[in-house]
């Protein structure tokens, strides 16, 4: 199978549901391969890391999108993505990122540990109540979605009563993050984006009337004080993206990670007994089945990558999920091994666009998995999990589990406090 055929397979439904065999077909052609004129695919860890850090590679910004999709300014979904820090380059990217970065400092993230643990305990109580009669419980709806959405909404100052709305809106919007999408999928994404933008338009007006101690207020005040620091379009787009990115990735990390742990009972038992091992486990879970599988970059000028000449303007599909299983970097890459030394997965990217909320996502997973395993010692799959037919954001739609016994005492397990390595 040549590289273009492998890429076509990757974009198909079977390829999206399980991309890993196709990654190996692409890897057989080298860590960097040309799949079409002006289009290159990166599967190697070192090469992917280099692309993400090299300023000669840029994200698809508004000016480039004008050439490829001139109607993008009429699309609420593409507008929300393109006007945010997710799809802008320096200096605009740096300017917007600085305004939001204060909410995600290591100190502020660490201070949220108890809040995350309390919320996780409450959700486990809910799972226990729902599964008391032996009925399966959907882990995605009962835990993996509400935990991160509660955390990011608390940061943004979104009222708890509004949280249930966001899962569908965000799921619809993120369809435009796929490498390919149909006009029908764009229409669905636009509807979700429109509802999200309407919601945040209302929240912005509320915060102008009654400022709060939250990120929305901080961004509104930055806009109102100096429109050059943050335009109106940028304010709205970044609030939408911060919400969506703030829980979509973590939701997928929790769902993907739980399935891996349930498939590896020996490793799960070790984590149950030693919750202080959680940081290493989370890094390996991120590597083994990344919640974000790919990103794209364009070459601003000619670049040589692993001996392959990329002309100016070349598009590069960086397969993070493939890079995380590069055998040159990770011995036995298909094996789940939470004792790997310094895995450093690329699941949250690298370089200027490294995920702003990566520390928060890691904290939520480091708290959640030991609590789940300790309080639900007989937790097991209770049916076939249903994968989303998405490639960029890899996760589950539904994940049925059985809760046949539970430890009722709450509290963060010993060894998972702020001083844990």
XYZ file of C-alpha atoms in Angstrom:
421
model
C 0.000 0.000 0.000
C 1.517 3.322 -1.036
C 1.319 6.439 1.115
C -1.642 7.991 -0.704
C -3.659 4.753 -0.357
C -2.770 4.552 3.336
C -3.864 8.162 3.853
C -7.185 7.450 2.137
C -7.671 4.451 4.439
C -6.916 6.628 7.461
C -9.684 9.039 6.479
C -12.230 6.239 6.007
C -14.597 5.131 8.768
C -12.576 1.996 9.640
C -9.386 4.060 9.650
C -10.853 6.620 12.011
C -12.181 3.989 14.409
C -8.766 2.322 14.716
C -6.007 4.392 13.127
C -3.038 2.535 14.579
C -2.649 -0.181 11.886
C -2.776 2.525 9.208
C -0.139 4.562 11.025
C 2.208 1.608 10.632
C 1.451 1.398 6.916
C 2.437 5.052 6.631
C 5.473 4.585 8.875
C 6.739 1.871 6.537
C 7.467 4.662 4.032
C 9.592 6.579 6.550
C 8.970 9.078 9.375
C 8.188 11.779 6.784
C 6.427 10.849 3.566
C 4.853 12.743 0.688
C 1.279 11.523 0.293
C 0.210 13.970 -2.444
C 1.710 16.953 -4.255
C 2.511 19.557 -1.620
C 1.139 17.332 1.174
C 3.319 15.448 3.654
C 2.614 13.117 6.566
C 4.801 12.859 9.679
C 4.718 9.692 11.814
C 8.116 9.913 13.552
C 8.397 11.225 17.116
C 11.546 13.304 16.603
C 10.248 14.702 13.319
C 6.821 15.572 14.758
C 8.428 17.270 17.737
C 10.676 19.246 15.381
C 7.755 20.432 13.222
C 5.768 21.587 16.254
C 8.712 23.605 17.601
C 10.088 25.010 14.330
C 8.909 28.599 13.636
C 9.138 27.869 9.925
C 5.989 25.768 10.341
C 2.780 27.683 11.051
C -0.865 26.878 11.693
C -3.606 27.569 9.174
C -4.529 31.171 9.941
C -7.154 33.434 8.399
C -5.011 34.617 5.518
C -4.223 31.052 4.414
C -7.830 30.029 4.892
C -8.863 32.808 2.476
C -7.033 30.945 -0.287
C -8.373 27.495 0.597
C -11.923 28.235 1.731
C -12.923 31.840 0.916
C -16.363 31.423 2.524
C -14.937 30.637 5.977
C -15.894 34.066 7.362
C -19.564 33.182 6.905
C -19.176 30.003 8.973
C -19.676 30.429 12.747
C -17.687 27.240 13.382
C -14.694 28.190 11.250
C -14.822 31.750 12.592
C -14.742 30.474 16.178
C -11.717 28.310 15.484
C -9.849 30.717 13.221
C -10.164 33.828 15.408
C -8.916 32.016 18.506
C -5.383 31.324 19.694
C -5.816 27.761 18.379
C -5.431 28.873 14.749
C -3.360 32.040 14.890
C 0.384 32.575 14.606
C 2.703 34.988 16.421
C 2.410 37.785 17.263
C -1.399 37.451 17.527
C -1.159 33.998 19.069
C 1.320 35.154 21.724
C -0.810 38.193 22.571
C -3.997 36.170 23.075
C -2.288 33.323 24.909
C -0.736 35.685 27.468
C -4.173 37.030 28.389
C -5.493 33.567 29.291
C -2.316 31.991 30.658
C -2.766 33.329 34.205
C -5.648 30.915 34.797
C -3.442 27.897 34.042
C -0.234 28.547 35.994
C 1.177 25.511 37.857
C 0.298 27.110 41.198
C -3.320 27.772 40.249
C -3.696 24.297 38.768
C -2.239 22.638 41.880
C -4.620 24.649 44.058
C -7.555 22.983 42.265
C -6.640 19.445 43.353
C -9.113 19.304 46.244
C -11.878 20.800 44.096
C -11.283 18.149 41.433
C -11.212 15.365 44.056
C -14.482 16.539 45.642
C -16.182 16.737 42.261
C -14.881 13.279 41.291
C -16.173 11.823 44.566
C -19.624 13.278 43.934
C -19.714 11.817 40.444
C -18.648 8.394 41.732
C -21.484 8.583 44.269
C -23.829 9.235 41.365
C -22.462 6.267 39.421
C -22.927 4.037 42.474
C -26.539 5.165 42.876
C -27.295 4.690 39.172
C -25.752 1.212 39.085
C -27.002 -0.058 42.420
C -29.518 -2.456 40.847
C -26.929 -3.883 38.479
C -27.840 -1.641 35.559
C -24.912 -0.521 33.362
C -23.755 3.045 33.840
C -22.413 5.158 30.967
C -19.019 6.317 32.216
C -18.833 9.047 29.565
C -22.117 10.681 30.587
C -21.727 9.962 34.292
C -18.089 10.906 34.866
C -15.798 11.589 31.892
C -17.864 14.530 30.625
C -19.151 16.185 33.823
C -15.808 16.227 35.663
C -13.779 18.319 33.179
C -16.746 20.443 32.150
C -17.320 21.387 35.792
C -13.664 22.348 36.172
C -13.384 24.496 33.039
C -16.774 26.094 33.643
C -15.676 27.027 37.164
C -12.626 28.753 35.672
C -14.759 30.566 33.103
C -17.492 31.465 35.573
C -20.226 29.512 33.774
C -23.202 28.734 36.064
C -23.616 25.052 36.940
C -27.175 25.012 35.618
C -25.832 25.593 32.100
C -23.207 22.817 32.051
C -25.401 20.072 30.491
C -25.875 22.152 27.349
C -22.274 22.127 26.253
C -21.615 18.497 25.376
C -23.750 18.516 22.236
C -22.736 22.013 21.169
C -19.051 21.233 21.548
C -19.371 17.827 19.907
C -21.002 19.451 16.891
C -18.466 22.286 16.662
C -15.391 20.056 16.834
C -16.354 18.338 13.605
C -14.453 21.106 11.779
C -11.227 20.020 13.499
C -11.209 16.877 11.376
C -8.846 16.786 8.362
C -11.879 16.416 6.114
C -15.540 17.275 6.660
C -18.613 17.354 4.440
C -20.971 20.296 3.860
C -23.521 18.543 6.079
C -20.944 18.176 8.862
C -20.046 21.845 8.485
C -23.716 22.786 8.817
C -23.960 20.793 12.063
C -20.770 22.424 13.338
C -22.083 25.870 12.442
C -25.278 25.230 14.409
C -23.295 24.184 17.480
C -20.950 27.146 17.145
C -23.851 29.565 16.786
C -25.410 28.332 20.019
C -22.092 28.562 21.832
C -21.429 32.066 20.519
C -24.943 33.183 21.509
C -24.395 31.772 24.980
C -21.093 33.562 25.474
C -22.485 36.798 24.064
C -24.983 36.686 26.922
C -22.317 35.743 29.480
C -20.086 38.612 28.336
C -22.969 41.044 28.873
C -23.542 39.606 32.353
C -19.878 39.982 33.286
C -19.895 43.607 32.151
C -22.820 44.250 34.495
C -21.484 42.116 37.343
C -17.773 41.241 37.122
C -16.637 38.040 38.818
C -13.400 36.344 39.810
C -13.189 34.257 36.650
C -11.445 34.058 33.298
C -14.423 35.413 31.355
C -14.356 38.621 33.403
C -10.594 38.947 32.912
C -10.882 38.612 29.133
C -13.855 40.984 28.953
C -11.926 43.587 30.939
C -8.872 43.154 28.687
C -11.071 43.769 25.643
C -12.875 46.738 27.134
C -9.678 48.374 28.382
C -7.855 48.106 25.073
C -9.367 46.635 21.942
C -5.873 46.197 20.515
C -5.146 43.593 23.209
C -8.240 41.548 22.341
C -10.793 42.341 19.652
C -14.484 41.534 19.974
C -14.241 38.611 17.554
C -11.181 37.295 19.403
C -12.901 37.579 22.789
C -15.861 35.510 21.639
C -13.769 32.974 19.707
C -11.356 32.364 22.574
C -14.139 31.860 25.116
C -15.719 29.257 22.825
C -12.413 27.466 22.230
C -11.342 27.610 25.887
C -14.589 25.928 26.892
C -14.493 23.275 24.185
C -10.779 22.506 24.470
C -11.049 22.649 28.250
C -13.125 19.511 28.462
C -13.092 17.654 25.132
C -9.480 16.493 25.467
C -9.823 15.564 29.140
C -13.095 13.734 28.535
C -11.358 11.592 25.912
C -8.335 11.041 28.169
C -10.605 9.749 30.947
C -12.596 7.462 28.646
C -9.647 6.107 26.667
C -7.612 5.704 29.847
C -10.274 3.811 31.755
C -10.644 1.251 28.973
C -6.872 0.687 28.943
C -6.802 0.237 32.726
C -9.707 -2.202 32.674
C -7.907 -4.185 29.975
C -4.793 -4.339 32.197
C -5.981 -5.502 35.627
C -2.475 -6.042 37.023
C -1.457 -2.481 36.264
C -4.812 -1.188 37.536
C -4.297 -3.047 40.824
C -0.866 -1.466 41.216
C -2.319 2.012 40.776
C -5.132 1.232 43.213
C -2.533 0.295 45.829
C -0.117 3.097 44.950
C -1.997 6.260 43.920
C 1.294 8.149 43.999
C 2.099 6.364 40.719
C -0.660 8.299 38.955
C 1.573 10.859 37.161
C 3.512 8.102 35.365
C 0.310 6.231 34.547
C -1.306 9.307 33.024
C 1.717 10.006 30.820
C 1.638 6.442 29.514
C -2.124 6.567 28.964
C -1.648 9.761 26.971
C 1.015 8.051 24.890
C -0.765 4.728 24.452
C -4.098 6.082 23.150
C -3.852 9.812 22.692
C -7.050 11.879 23.053
C -5.721 14.154 20.286
C -4.367 12.238 17.320
C -3.188 14.871 14.876
C -2.553 18.472 14.023
C -1.508 20.321 10.868
C 1.161 22.830 9.909
C 2.226 24.666 6.761
C 5.834 25.412 5.779
C 6.471 29.154 5.412
C 9.696 28.447 3.534
C 11.507 25.402 2.142
C 12.413 22.942 4.925
C 14.376 19.685 4.918
C 12.940 17.158 7.364
C 14.598 13.755 7.748
C 16.122 14.210 4.305
C 12.769 15.011 2.698
C 12.479 18.380 0.942
C 9.292 20.262 1.822
C 8.698 23.270 -0.451
C 7.340 26.576 0.799
C 3.588 26.282 1.259
C 3.672 22.506 1.805
C 1.030 21.121 4.145
C 2.114 18.749 6.881
C -0.193 16.335 8.688
C 1.484 15.635 12.034
C 0.135 12.335 13.366
C 0.610 12.686 17.118
C -0.875 9.252 17.777
C 1.654 7.676 15.410
C 4.560 9.659 16.876
C 3.590 8.422 20.340
C 4.098 4.865 19.065
C 7.330 5.423 17.171
C 9.453 2.328 17.930
C 12.628 4.414 17.577
C 11.501 6.385 20.634
C 9.395 3.828 22.543
C 10.470 0.163 22.746
C 7.484 -2.159 22.293
C 5.279 0.840 21.500
C 1.975 -1.073 21.438
C 2.470 -2.298 25.013
C 0.916 -0.325 27.868
C 3.793 0.197 30.290
C 3.185 2.785 33.037
C 6.767 2.321 34.236
C 8.316 3.745 31.087
C 11.081 6.225 31.842
C 10.215 9.773 30.736
C 7.715 9.003 27.966
C 7.008 12.698 27.157
C 4.094 12.011 24.781
C 3.198 14.599 22.161
C -0.517 14.326 22.935
C -0.729 17.984 24.000
C 1.558 19.154 21.211
C 4.829 21.029 21.665
C 6.268 24.457 20.992
C 4.246 27.707 20.919
C 0.898 25.923 20.535
C 1.477 23.482 23.393
C -1.928 22.984 25.036
C -2.574 25.778 27.521
C -4.631 23.481 29.758
C -2.332 20.446 29.658
C -1.447 20.756 33.348
C -5.103 20.913 34.325
C -5.996 17.878 32.188
C -3.146 15.915 33.763
C -4.269 16.905 37.265
C -7.844 15.783 36.619
C -6.683 12.401 35.331
C -4.127 11.942 38.127
C -6.865 12.499 40.688
C -9.663 10.644 38.883
C -8.094 7.290 38.044
C -6.866 6.361 41.570
C -10.207 7.459 43.057
C -12.179 5.399 40.554
C -10.065 2.307 41.133
C -10.130 2.642 44.917
C -13.810 3.431 45.351
C -15.023 1.073 42.609
C -12.799 -2.011 43.043
C -15.044 -4.203 40.847
C -15.452 -1.642 38.076
C -15.746 -3.492 34.749
C -16.966 -3.057 31.213
C -20.655 -3.898 30.865
C -20.975 -3.907 27.092
C -19.172 -2.764 23.996
C -17.912 0.828 24.142
C -18.939 2.895 21.136
C -16.114 4.885 19.545
C -16.717 8.268 17.974
C -16.023 8.275 14.253
C -13.510 11.069 14.713
C -9.793 11.010 14.086
C -8.531 14.314 15.503
C -10.305 13.979 18.865
C -10.250 10.267 19.649
C -12.719 9.098 22.250
C -15.924 7.258 23.051
C -19.553 8.238 22.616
C -20.662 5.720 25.218
C -18.728 3.530 27.655
C -21.003 1.175 29.650
C -19.565 -0.024 32.958
C -20.816 -2.156 35.850
C -20.541 -0.923 39.429
C -21.161 -4.020 41.540
C -19.445 -2.877 44.727
C -18.210 0.427 46.072
C -16.101 1.888 48.841
C -18.254 4.603 50.353
C -15.610 6.605 52.192
C -14.494 9.671 50.298
C -11.391 11.774 50.191
C -8.238 12.027 48.147
C -6.180 8.820 48.565
C -2.940 9.109 50.449
C -0.058 10.137 48.264
C -2.004 12.277 45.798
C -1.676 15.618 47.533
C 0.129 18.676 46.190
C 3.550 17.319 47.113
C 3.185 14.158 45.018
C 5.900 13.889 42.347
